[in-house]
Amino acid sequence: MLPPGAAAAAAFSAAAPVPAVKEVGRTYLDLRSNQLRPSGFKSVRYSVGLFLSKYGRLPVTDLNRDVGKEFLGLVAQLSPVIGKSETTRGLTLTQLVIFSNQANVTITPRTQRRIWSQVNHFIDWLVYEGQLEVNPFRSVRFEPKVRQRPYAVPTDAEVRRLLDHNDPVLQPVLLTCLLTGMRVGEAVGLLRADLVNKANLGSFVHIRP
């Protein structure tokens, strides 16, 4: 027989409503937005957002291994085009899979693993917060082989091919990247104020996060 205090606590716990995945997902994303830089948070928000769009209405306690397997299978069908098309903005995971099935190319295993890893981090957080006892997705094996694709310095022929296009919009960006080693995202975000002249020390570029 439970003591009165323990019995009351058990009754309260049993009566407490189980939150929906979408509800705790919003809390998690609010937390991560204060912990990560904008570029890092954008990636997490996208991955977890995909998951919430499909399973957000489920009670947290309904998350199980089968949900993880299904999610991983859907992610593997996504097309890289969805991140570049305005028509896919705001679509759910199910809708994105339907859109992706019209193409014959899918996102790389590396991108799949990144999405899977970020969603697993969310589920681990649910365990830490006491919403789940264990992460049921940890028993789901990630099958695709991730191949290393290191960045390589362009050859002289590749550089000439890029510059021969002489595009009035892209040319300054290409030249900036080639001469400084910047990434494209860094170069296109430059403002005039970011170019700093240090007299005899030369010119410097202030790259913002």
mmCIF file of C-alpha atoms in Angstrom:
data_model
loop_
_atom_site.group_PDB
_atom_site.id
_atom_site.type_symbol
_atom_site.label_atom_id
_atom_site.label_comp_id
_atom_site.label_asym_id
_atom_site.label_seq_id
_atom_site.Cartn_x
_atom_site.Cartn_y
_atom_site.Cartn_z
ATOM 1 C CA MET A 1 0.000 0.000 0.000
ATOM 2 C CA LEU A 2 1.360 3.412 -0.966
ATOM 3 C CA PRO A 3 1.701 6.127 1.694
ATOM 4 C CA PRO A 4 -0.799 9.008 1.315
ATOM 5 C CA GLY A 5 1.768 11.393 -0.187
ATOM 6 C CA ALA A 6 2.987 8.891 -2.791
ATOM 7 C CA ALA A 7 -0.582 7.947 -3.682
ATOM 8 C CA ALA A 8 -1.484 11.594 -4.249
ATOM 9 C CA ALA A 9 1.601 12.123 -6.409
ATOM 10 C CA ALA A 10 0.796 9.040 -8.474
ATOM 11 C CA ALA A 11 -2.784 10.172 -8.948
ATOM 12 C CA PHE A 12 -1.624 13.627 -10.066
ATOM 13 C CA SER A 13 0.886 12.106 -12.485
ATOM 14 C CA ALA A 14 -1.761 9.849 -13.973
ATOM 15 C CA ALA A 15 -4.153 12.756 -14.379
ATOM 16 C CA ALA A 16 -1.603 15.087 -15.989
ATOM 17 C CA PRO A 17 -2.265 15.383 -19.749
ATOM 18 C CA VAL A 18 0.404 14.097 -22.094
ATOM 19 C CA PRO A 19 1.657 16.968 -24.271
ATOM 20 C CA ALA A 20 1.609 16.744 -28.050
ATOM 21 C CA VAL A 21 4.887 16.460 -29.922
ATOM 22 C CA LYS A 22 4.257 19.822 -31.594
ATOM 23 C CA GLU A 23 3.863 21.525 -28.222
ATOM 24 C CA VAL A 24 7.170 20.313 -26.800
ATOM 25 C CA GLY A 25 8.779 20.850 -30.210
ATOM 26 C CA ARG A 26 8.044 24.563 -30.046
ATOM 27 C CA THR A 27 9.614 24.721 -26.592
ATOM 28 C CA TYR A 28 12.692 22.893 -27.849
ATOM 29 C CA LEU A 29 13.118 25.189 -30.859
ATOM 30 C CA ASP A 30 12.747 28.286 -28.667
ATOM 31 C CA LEU A 31 15.502 26.912 -26.460
ATOM 32 C CA ARG A 32 17.820 26.102 -29.361
ATOM 33 C CA SER A 33 17.269 29.505 -30.965
ATOM 34 C CA ASN A 34 18.986 31.059 -27.930
ATOM 35 C CA GLN A 35 21.843 28.553 -27.975
ATOM 36 C CA LEU A 36 22.834 28.447 -31.652
ATOM 37 C CA ARG A 37 24.001 30.945 -34.230
ATOM 38 C CA PRO A 38 21.415 31.810 -36.895
ATOM 39 C CA SER A 39 22.915 29.507 -39.532
ATOM 40 C CA GLY A 40 23.077 26.553 -37.135
ATOM 41 C CA PHE A 41 19.577 27.142 -35.798
ATOM 42 C CA LYS A 42 18.175 27.368 -39.329
ATOM 43 C CA SER A 43 19.372 23.817 -39.981
ATOM 44 C CA VAL A 44 17.930 22.495 -36.700
ATOM 45 C CA ARG A 45 14.626 24.301 -37.263
ATOM 46 C CA TYR A 46 14.333 22.756 -40.723
ATOM 47 C CA SER A 47 15.043 19.200 -39.548
ATOM 48 C CA VAL A 48 12.837 19.291 -36.469
ATOM 49 C CA GLY A 49 10.186 21.189 -38.434
ATOM 50 C CA LEU A 50 9.985 18.312 -40.914
ATOM 51 C CA PHE A 51 9.410 15.917 -38.049
ATOM 52 C CA LEU A 52 6.801 18.109 -36.363
ATOM 53 C CA SER A 53 4.875 18.583 -39.620
ATOM 54 C CA LYS A 54 4.290 14.827 -39.795
ATOM 55 C CA TYR A 55 4.095 13.748 -36.161
ATOM 56 C CA GLY A 56 3.294 16.965 -34.308
ATOM 57 C CA ARG A 57 -0.223 15.880 -33.327
ATOM 58 C CA LEU A 58 0.931 12.647 -31.689
ATOM 59 C CA PRO A 59 1.150 12.489 -27.903
ATOM 60 C CA VAL A 60 4.809 12.409 -26.885
ATOM 61 C CA THR A 61 4.370 8.938 -25.410
ATOM 62 C CA ASP A 62 3.303 7.599 -28.836
ATOM 63 C CA LEU A 63 6.790 8.133 -30.250
ATOM 64 C CA ASN A 64 8.256 4.704 -30.847
ATOM 65 C CA ARG A 65 10.666 2.800 -33.056
ATOM 66 C CA ASP A 66 8.155 2.472 -35.887
ATOM 67 C CA VAL A 67 7.742 6.253 -36.025
ATOM 68 C CA GLY A 68 11.499 6.631 -36.302
ATOM 69 C CA LYS A 69 11.750 4.076 -39.103
ATOM 70 C CA GLU A 70 8.918 5.707 -41.028
ATOM 71 C CA PHE A 71 10.426 9.178 -40.652
ATOM 72 C CA LEU A 72 13.830 7.990 -41.826
ATOM 73 C CA GLY A 73 12.231 6.345 -44.863
ATOM 74 C CA LEU A 74 10.381 9.541 -45.791
ATOM 75 C CA VAL A 75 13.494 11.681 -45.417
ATOM 76 C CA ALA A 76 15.354 9.390 -47.815
ATOM 77 C CA GLN A 77 12.799 10.280 -50.533
ATOM 78 C CA LEU A 78 13.271 14.052 -50.326
ATOM 79 C CA SER A 79 14.657 15.924 -53.310
ATOM 80 C CA PRO A 80 17.406 18.558 -53.029
ATOM 81 C CA VAL A 81 15.176 20.784 -55.153
ATOM 82 C CA ILE A 82 12.767 21.414 -52.264
ATOM 83 C CA GLY A 83 15.175 23.821 -50.619
ATOM 84 C CA LYS A 84 15.433 25.906 -53.773
ATOM 85 C CA SER A 85 11.804 26.119 -54.852
ATOM 86 C CA GLU A 86 9.336 28.725 -53.599
ATOM 87 C CA THR A 87 6.477 26.300 -54.287
ATOM 88 C CA THR A 88 7.662 24.005 -51.485
ATOM 89 C CA ARG A 89 7.787 26.673 -48.783
ATOM 90 C CA GLY A 90 5.541 25.730 -45.861
ATOM 91 C CA LEU A 91 4.744 22.231 -47.103
ATOM 92 C CA THR A 92 4.555 19.309 -44.696
ATOM 93 C CA LEU A 93 6.889 16.330 -44.868
ATOM 94 C CA THR A 94 4.195 14.260 -46.579
ATOM 95 C CA GLN A 95 3.621 16.976 -49.190
ATOM 96 C CA LEU A 96 7.364 17.365 -49.751
ATOM 97 C CA VAL A 97 7.716 13.635 -50.402
ATOM 98 C CA ILE A 98 4.923 13.801 -53.000
ATOM 99 C CA PHE A 99 6.650 16.771 -54.635
ATOM 100 C CA SER A 100 10.026 15.000 -54.523
ATOM 101 C CA ASN A 101 8.688 11.871 -56.192
ATOM 102 C CA GLN A 102 8.303 13.872 -59.397
ATOM 103 C CA ALA A 103 12.097 14.091 -59.684
ATOM 104 C CA ASN A 104 14.695 11.359 -60.060
ATOM 105 C CA VAL A 105 17.198 12.623 -57.498
ATOM 106 C CA THR A 106 17.212 12.545 -53.691
ATOM 107 C CA ILE A 107 19.200 14.306 -51.001
ATOM 108 C CA THR A 108 22.577 12.810 -50.175
ATOM 109 C CA PRO A 109 23.099 10.335 -47.323
ATOM 110 C CA ARG A 110 25.112 13.048 -45.575
ATOM 111 C CA THR A 111 22.081 15.372 -45.554
ATOM 112 C CA GLN A 112 19.813 12.529 -44.470
ATOM 113 C CA ARG A 113 22.114 11.751 -41.562
ATOM 114 C CA ARG A 114 22.225 15.411 -40.523
ATOM 115 C CA ILE A 115 18.423 15.585 -40.393
ATOM 116 C CA TRP A 116 18.248 12.264 -38.542
ATOM 117 C CA SER A 117 20.893 13.357 -36.039
ATOM 118 C CA GLN A 118 19.168 16.659 -35.285
ATOM 119 C CA VAL A 119 15.800 14.969 -34.747
ATOM 120 C CA ASN A 120 17.481 12.431 -32.461
ATOM 121 C CA HIS A 121 18.901 15.304 -30.438
ATOM 122 C CA PHE A 122 15.335 16.568 -30.008
ATOM 123 C CA ILE A 123 14.161 13.138 -28.824
ATOM 124 C CA ASP A 124 17.144 12.922 -26.436
ATOM 125 C CA TRP A 125 16.040 16.274 -25.017
ATOM 126 C CA LEU A 126 12.570 14.822 -24.395
ATOM 127 C CA VAL A 127 14.234 12.051 -22.397
ATOM 128 C CA TYR A 128 16.256 14.615 -20.441
ATOM 129 C CA GLU A 129 13.055 16.564 -19.706
ATOM 130 C CA GLY A 130 11.347 13.414 -18.422
ATOM 131 C CA GLN A 131 8.813 13.198 -21.255
ATOM 132 C CA LEU A 132 10.196 9.816 -22.386
ATOM 133 C CA GLU A 133 12.082 7.099 -20.566
ATOM 134 C CA VAL A 134 14.377 6.287 -23.483
ATOM 135 C CA ASN A 135 14.947 7.485 -27.035
ATOM 136 C CA PRO A 136 13.190 4.817 -29.149
ATOM 137 C CA PHE A 137 14.916 6.054 -32.298
ATOM 138 C CA ARG A 138 18.354 4.962 -31.091
ATOM 139 C CA SER A 139 17.550 1.384 -32.038
ATOM 140 C CA VAL A 140 16.802 2.414 -35.640
ATOM 141 C CA ARG A 141 19.851 1.812 -37.788
ATOM 142 C CA PHE A 142 20.895 4.430 -40.327
ATOM 143 C CA GLU A 143 21.679 2.316 -43.376
ATOM 144 C CA PRO A 144 22.881 4.715 -46.151
ATOM 145 C CA LYS A 145 26.634 4.955 -46.571
ATOM 146 C CA VAL A 146 27.976 8.467 -46.143
ATOM 147 C CA ARG A 147 30.853 9.144 -48.494
ATOM 148 C CA GLN A 148 33.430 11.765 -47.706
ATOM 149 C CA ARG A 149 33.468 14.619 -50.229
ATOM 150 C CA PRO A 150 36.319 16.919 -49.225
ATOM 151 C CA TYR A 151 36.575 20.356 -50.728
ATOM 152 C CA ALA A 152 39.238 20.659 -53.416
ATOM 153 C CA VAL A 153 41.087 23.642 -54.827
ATOM 154 C CA PRO A 154 39.829 24.366 -58.373
ATOM 155 C CA THR A 155 42.268 23.705 -61.183
ATOM 156 C CA ASP A 156 43.470 26.490 -63.482
ATOM 157 C CA ALA A 157 41.180 25.175 -66.205
ATOM 158 C CA GLU A 158 38.181 25.267 -63.853
ATOM 159 C CA VAL A 159 39.009 28.823 -62.790
ATOM 160 C CA ARG A 160 39.246 29.965 -66.410
ATOM 161 C CA ARG A 161 35.920 28.300 -67.182
ATOM 162 C CA LEU A 162 34.269 30.167 -64.326
ATOM 163 C CA LEU A 163 35.711 33.524 -65.307
ATOM 164 C CA ASP A 164 35.001 33.097 -69.019
ATOM 165 C CA HIS A 165 31.275 33.261 -68.285
ATOM 166 C CA ASN A 166 31.771 36.950 -67.464
ATOM 167 C CA ASP A 167 28.381 37.174 -65.774
ATOM 168 C CA PRO A 168 27.760 40.777 -64.620
ATOM 169 C CA VAL A 169 26.108 39.619 -61.387
ATOM 170 C CA LEU A 170 28.205 36.564 -60.490
ATOM 171 C CA GLN A 171 31.613 37.806 -61.674
ATOM 172 C CA PRO A 172 32.343 40.021 -58.635
ATOM 173 C CA VAL A 173 31.306 37.215 -56.292
ATOM 174 C CA LEU A 174 33.463 34.660 -58.115
ATOM 175 C CA LEU A 175 36.464 36.972 -58.095
ATOM 176 C CA THR A 176 36.009 37.710 -54.396
ATOM 177 C CA CYS A 177 35.831 34.004 -53.557
ATOM 178 C CA LEU A 178 38.797 33.076 -55.749
ATOM 179 C CA LEU A 179 41.043 35.840 -54.426
ATOM 180 C CA THR A 180 40.168 35.576 -50.738
ATOM 181 C CA GLY A 181 39.099 31.978 -50.156
ATOM 182 C CA MET A 182 35.669 33.071 -48.904
ATOM 183 C CA ARG A 183 32.648 30.885 -49.273
ATOM 184 C CA VAL A 184 29.832 32.081 -51.506
ATOM 185 C CA GLY A 185 27.533 32.839 -48.579
ATOM 186 C CA GLU A 186 30.192 35.025 -46.996
ATOM 187 C CA ALA A 187 30.956 36.883 -50.214
ATOM 188 C CA VAL A 188 27.364 37.730 -51.173
ATOM 189 C CA GLY A 189 26.705 39.099 -47.686
ATOM 190 C CA LEU A 190 29.495 41.681 -47.819
ATOM 191 C CA LEU A 191 28.697 45.357 -47.424
ATOM 192 C CA ARG A 192 30.911 48.268 -48.428
ATOM 193 C CA ALA A 193 31.504 48.946 -44.724
ATOM 194 C CA ASP A 194 32.945 45.434 -44.363
ATOM 195 C CA LEU A 195 35.947 46.351 -46.550
ATOM 196 C CA VAL A 196 38.513 47.937 -44.230
ATOM 197 C CA ASN A 197 41.705 49.600 -45.406
ATOM 198 C CA LYS A 198 44.630 49.436 -42.963
ATOM 199 C CA ALA A 199 47.040 51.712 -44.850
ATOM 200 C CA ASN A 200 50.387 49.996 -45.352
ATOM 201 C CA LEU A 201 49.027 46.793 -43.796
ATOM 202 C CA GLY A 202 46.658 46.293 -46.730
ATOM 203 C CA SER A 203 42.930 45.783 -47.033
ATOM 204 C CA PHE A 204 40.918 43.500 -44.801
ATOM 205 C CA VAL A 205 37.397 42.073 -44.931
ATOM 206 C CA HIS A 206 35.101 41.898 -41.933
ATOM 207 C CA ILE A 207 33.086 38.676 -42.286
ATOM 208 C CA ARG A 208 29.938 38.714 -40.173
ATOM 209 C CA PRO A 209 28.254 35.575 -38.754
#
